[in-house]
mmCIF file of C-alpha atoms in Angstrom:
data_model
loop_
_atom_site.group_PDB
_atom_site.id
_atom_site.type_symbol
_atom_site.label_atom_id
_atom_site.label_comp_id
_atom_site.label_asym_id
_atom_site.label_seq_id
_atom_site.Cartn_x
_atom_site.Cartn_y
_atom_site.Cartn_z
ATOM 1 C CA UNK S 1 85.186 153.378 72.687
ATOM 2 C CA UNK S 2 85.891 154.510 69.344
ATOM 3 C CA UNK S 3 89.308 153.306 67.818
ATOM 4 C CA UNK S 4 91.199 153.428 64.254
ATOM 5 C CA UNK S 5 90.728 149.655 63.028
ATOM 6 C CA UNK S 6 93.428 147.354 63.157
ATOM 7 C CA UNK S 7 94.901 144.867 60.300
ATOM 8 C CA UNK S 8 92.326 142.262 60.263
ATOM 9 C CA UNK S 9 89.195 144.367 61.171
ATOM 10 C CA UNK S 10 88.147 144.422 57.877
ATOM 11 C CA UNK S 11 86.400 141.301 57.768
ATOM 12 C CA UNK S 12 84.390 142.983 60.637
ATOM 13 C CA UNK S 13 83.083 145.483 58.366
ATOM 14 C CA UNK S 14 81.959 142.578 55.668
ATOM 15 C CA UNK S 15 80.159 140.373 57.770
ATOM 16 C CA UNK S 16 78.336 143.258 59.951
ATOM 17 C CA UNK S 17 77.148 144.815 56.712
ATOM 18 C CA UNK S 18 76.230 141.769 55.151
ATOM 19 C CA UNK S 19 74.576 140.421 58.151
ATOM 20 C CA UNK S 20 72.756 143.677 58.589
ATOM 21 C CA UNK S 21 71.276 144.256 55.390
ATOM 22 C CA UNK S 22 70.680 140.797 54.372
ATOM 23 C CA UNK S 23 68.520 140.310 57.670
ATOM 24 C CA UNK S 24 66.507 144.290 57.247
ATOM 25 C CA UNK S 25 66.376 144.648 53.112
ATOM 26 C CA UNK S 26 66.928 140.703 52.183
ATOM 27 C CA UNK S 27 70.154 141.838 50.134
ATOM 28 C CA UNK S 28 71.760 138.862 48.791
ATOM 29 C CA UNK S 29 75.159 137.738 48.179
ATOM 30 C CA UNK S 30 75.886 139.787 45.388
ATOM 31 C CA UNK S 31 76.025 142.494 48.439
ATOM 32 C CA UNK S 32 78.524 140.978 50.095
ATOM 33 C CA UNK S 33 80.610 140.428 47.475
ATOM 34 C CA UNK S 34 80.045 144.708 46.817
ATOM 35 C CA UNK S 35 81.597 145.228 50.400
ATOM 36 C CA UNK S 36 84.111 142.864 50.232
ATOM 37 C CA UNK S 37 85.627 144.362 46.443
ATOM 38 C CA UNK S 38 85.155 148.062 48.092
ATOM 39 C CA UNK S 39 86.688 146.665 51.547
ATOM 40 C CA UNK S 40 89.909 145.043 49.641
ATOM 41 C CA UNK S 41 90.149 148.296 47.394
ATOM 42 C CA UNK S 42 90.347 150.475 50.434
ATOM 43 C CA UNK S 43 93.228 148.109 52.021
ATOM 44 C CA UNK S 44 95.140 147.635 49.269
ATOM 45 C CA UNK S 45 95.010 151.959 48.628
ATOM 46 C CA UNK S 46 94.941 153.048 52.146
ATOM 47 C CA UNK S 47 96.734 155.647 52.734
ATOM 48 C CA UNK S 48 97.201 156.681 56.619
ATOM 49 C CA UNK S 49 97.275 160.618 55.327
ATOM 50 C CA UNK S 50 93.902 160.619 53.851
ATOM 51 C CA UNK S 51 91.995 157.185 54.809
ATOM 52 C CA UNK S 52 90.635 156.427 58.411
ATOM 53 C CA UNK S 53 88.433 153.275 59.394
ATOM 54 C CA UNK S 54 86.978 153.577 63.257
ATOM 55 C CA UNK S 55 85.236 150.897 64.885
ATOM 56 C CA UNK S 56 83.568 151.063 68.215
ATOM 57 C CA UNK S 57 84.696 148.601 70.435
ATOM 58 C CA UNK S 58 82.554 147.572 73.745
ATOM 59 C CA UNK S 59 82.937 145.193 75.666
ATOM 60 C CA UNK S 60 85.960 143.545 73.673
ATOM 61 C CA UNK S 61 83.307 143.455 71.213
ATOM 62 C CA UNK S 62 83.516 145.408 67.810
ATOM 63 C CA UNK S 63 80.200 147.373 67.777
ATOM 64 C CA UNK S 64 80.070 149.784 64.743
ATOM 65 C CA UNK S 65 82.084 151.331 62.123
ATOM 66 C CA UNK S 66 82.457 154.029 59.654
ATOM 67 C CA UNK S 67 85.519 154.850 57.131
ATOM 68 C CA UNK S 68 86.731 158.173 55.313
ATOM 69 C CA UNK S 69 88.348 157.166 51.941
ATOM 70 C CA UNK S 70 90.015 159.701 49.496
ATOM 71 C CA UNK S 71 88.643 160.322 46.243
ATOM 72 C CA UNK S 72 90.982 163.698 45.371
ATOM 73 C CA UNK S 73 92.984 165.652 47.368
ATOM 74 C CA UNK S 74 89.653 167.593 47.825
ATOM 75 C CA UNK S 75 87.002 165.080 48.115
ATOM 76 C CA UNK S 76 86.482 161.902 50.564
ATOM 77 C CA UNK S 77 83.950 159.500 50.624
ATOM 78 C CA UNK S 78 82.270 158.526 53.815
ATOM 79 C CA UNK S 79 81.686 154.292 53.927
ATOM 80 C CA UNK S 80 80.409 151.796 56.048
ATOM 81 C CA UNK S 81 78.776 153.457 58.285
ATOM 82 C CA UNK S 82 77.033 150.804 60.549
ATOM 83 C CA UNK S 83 76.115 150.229 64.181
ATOM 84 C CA UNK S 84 74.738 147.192 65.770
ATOM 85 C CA UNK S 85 71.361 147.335 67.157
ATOM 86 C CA UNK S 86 72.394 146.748 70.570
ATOM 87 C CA UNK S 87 73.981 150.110 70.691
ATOM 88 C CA UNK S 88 71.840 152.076 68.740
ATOM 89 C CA UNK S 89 70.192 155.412 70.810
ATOM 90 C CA UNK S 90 73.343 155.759 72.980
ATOM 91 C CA UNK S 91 74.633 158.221 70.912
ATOM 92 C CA UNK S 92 77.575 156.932 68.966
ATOM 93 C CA UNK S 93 76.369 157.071 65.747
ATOM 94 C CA UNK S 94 76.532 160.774 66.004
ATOM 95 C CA UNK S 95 80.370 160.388 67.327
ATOM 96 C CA UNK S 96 81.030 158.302 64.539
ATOM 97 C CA UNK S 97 79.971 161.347 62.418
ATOM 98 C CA UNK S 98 81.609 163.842 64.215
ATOM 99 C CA UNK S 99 84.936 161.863 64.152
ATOM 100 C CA UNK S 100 84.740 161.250 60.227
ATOM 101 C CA UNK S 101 83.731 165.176 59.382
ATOM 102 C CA UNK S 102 86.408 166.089 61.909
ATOM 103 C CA UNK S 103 88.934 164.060 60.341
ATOM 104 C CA UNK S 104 88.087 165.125 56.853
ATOM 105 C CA UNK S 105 88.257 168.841 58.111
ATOM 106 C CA UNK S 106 92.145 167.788 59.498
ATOM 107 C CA UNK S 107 92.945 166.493 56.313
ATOM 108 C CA UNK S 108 91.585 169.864 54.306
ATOM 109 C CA UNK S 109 88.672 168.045 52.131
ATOM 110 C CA UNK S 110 86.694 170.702 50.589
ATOM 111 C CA UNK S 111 84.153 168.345 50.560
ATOM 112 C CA UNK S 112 82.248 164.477 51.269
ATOM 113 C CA UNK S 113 80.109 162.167 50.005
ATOM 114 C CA UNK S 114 78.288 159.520 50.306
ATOM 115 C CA UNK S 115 76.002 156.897 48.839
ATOM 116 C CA UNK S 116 72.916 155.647 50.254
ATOM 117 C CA UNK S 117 69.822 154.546 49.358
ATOM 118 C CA UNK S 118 66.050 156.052 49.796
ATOM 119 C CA UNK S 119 65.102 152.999 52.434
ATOM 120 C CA UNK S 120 67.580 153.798 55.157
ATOM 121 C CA UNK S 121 65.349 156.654 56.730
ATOM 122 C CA UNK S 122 66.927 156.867 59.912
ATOM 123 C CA UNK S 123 70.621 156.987 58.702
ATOM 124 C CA UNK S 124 69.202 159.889 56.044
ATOM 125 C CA UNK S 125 67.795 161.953 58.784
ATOM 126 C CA UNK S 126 71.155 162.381 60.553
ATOM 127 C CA UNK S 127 73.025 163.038 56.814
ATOM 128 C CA UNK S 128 70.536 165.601 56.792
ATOM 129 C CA UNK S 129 70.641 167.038 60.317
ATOM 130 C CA UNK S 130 74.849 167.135 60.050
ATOM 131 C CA UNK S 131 74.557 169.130 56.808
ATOM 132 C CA UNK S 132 74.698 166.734 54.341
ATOM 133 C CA UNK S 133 72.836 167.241 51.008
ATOM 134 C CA UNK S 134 71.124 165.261 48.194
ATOM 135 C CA UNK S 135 72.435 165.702 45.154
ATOM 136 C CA UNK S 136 72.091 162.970 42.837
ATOM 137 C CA UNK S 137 69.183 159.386 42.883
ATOM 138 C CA UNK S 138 68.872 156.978 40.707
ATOM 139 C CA UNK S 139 67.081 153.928 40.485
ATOM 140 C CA UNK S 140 69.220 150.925 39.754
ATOM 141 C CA UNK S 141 68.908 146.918 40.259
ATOM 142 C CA UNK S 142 71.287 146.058 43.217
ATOM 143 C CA UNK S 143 71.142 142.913 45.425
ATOM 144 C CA UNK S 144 68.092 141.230 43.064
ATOM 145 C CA UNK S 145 66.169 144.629 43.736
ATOM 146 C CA UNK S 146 65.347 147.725 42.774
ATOM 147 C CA UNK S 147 66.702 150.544 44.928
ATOM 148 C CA UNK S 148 66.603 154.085 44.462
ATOM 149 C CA UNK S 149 70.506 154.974 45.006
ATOM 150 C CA UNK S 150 71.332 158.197 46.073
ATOM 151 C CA UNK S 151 74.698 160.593 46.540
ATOM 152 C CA UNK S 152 74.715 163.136 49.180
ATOM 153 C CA UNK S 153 77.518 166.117 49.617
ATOM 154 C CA UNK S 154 78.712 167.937 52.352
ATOM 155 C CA UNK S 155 81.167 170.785 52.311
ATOM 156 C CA UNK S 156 83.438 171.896 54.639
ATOM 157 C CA UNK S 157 84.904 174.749 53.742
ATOM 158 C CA UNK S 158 83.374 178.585 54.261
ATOM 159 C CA UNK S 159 83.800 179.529 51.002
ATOM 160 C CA UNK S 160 81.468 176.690 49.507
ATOM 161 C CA UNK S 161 77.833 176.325 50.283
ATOM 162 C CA UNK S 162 75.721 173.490 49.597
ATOM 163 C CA UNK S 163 73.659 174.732 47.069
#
């Protein structure tokens, strides 16, 4: 089931993201503190008109999450995208998707991004395949490594195009 998160959830989205990416890319601590500054931003500014957090819930077990966060009254930000591995292939990462662009589409954003970086393959095929594009990389030091960085853009309305 996919839900909006409730007060408390948040620590949810720390320790799965942490957890994930120290265990696949050997991110360190400095990474959880990242999530947990951009997690306590997003609390203390959210705004129930222009900021969503889902999780999936199965089982009475949280299971995945992504989050919409306004930049402008045109642009959002898609975060925290995760799911666990346990669910992965049964389809609700594209949900996840559909309910964040859907959402944003509700809530008139011209546009979304998001930040990534180059190693998460899998997560930049499906950006790609819901008609999100690259737009900026960078290399930059992050979690005691170097990691190309990169922004990707989607737009929503007609009268843009994503070139």
């Amino acid at each position: 089931m996919i839900r909006t998160f409730n007060r408390g959830e948040e620590e949810y989205v720390i320790h799965s993201h942490y957890n994930f990416y120290n265990r696949e890319y050997n991110f360190d601590l400095t990474f959880k503190e990242y999530i947990e500054q951009g997690v306590a931003a997003f609390i203390k500014n959210f705004d129930e008109a222009k900021d969503n957090l889902w999780v999936i819930e199965e089982d009475g077990e949280l299971k995945g999450t992504i989050a919409i966060s306004h930049i402008t009254q045109e642009q959002a930000q898609l975060r925290w995208y995760l799911l666990d591995n346990k669910i992965v292939g049964k389809g609700y990462g594209k949900k996840l998707l559909v309910t964040a662009i859907n959402f944003c589409k509700e809530k008139d954003y011209e546009n979304i991004i998001l930040w990534t970086n180059n190693r998460l393959t899998q997560a930049r095929r499906l950006y790609d395949k819901f008609g999100f594009i690259l737009i900026e990389s960078k290399e930059q030091h992050l979690s005691n490594q170097l990691l190309v960085t990169e922004c990707w853009r989607k737009y929503l309305t007609d009268n843009l195009s994503n070139s």
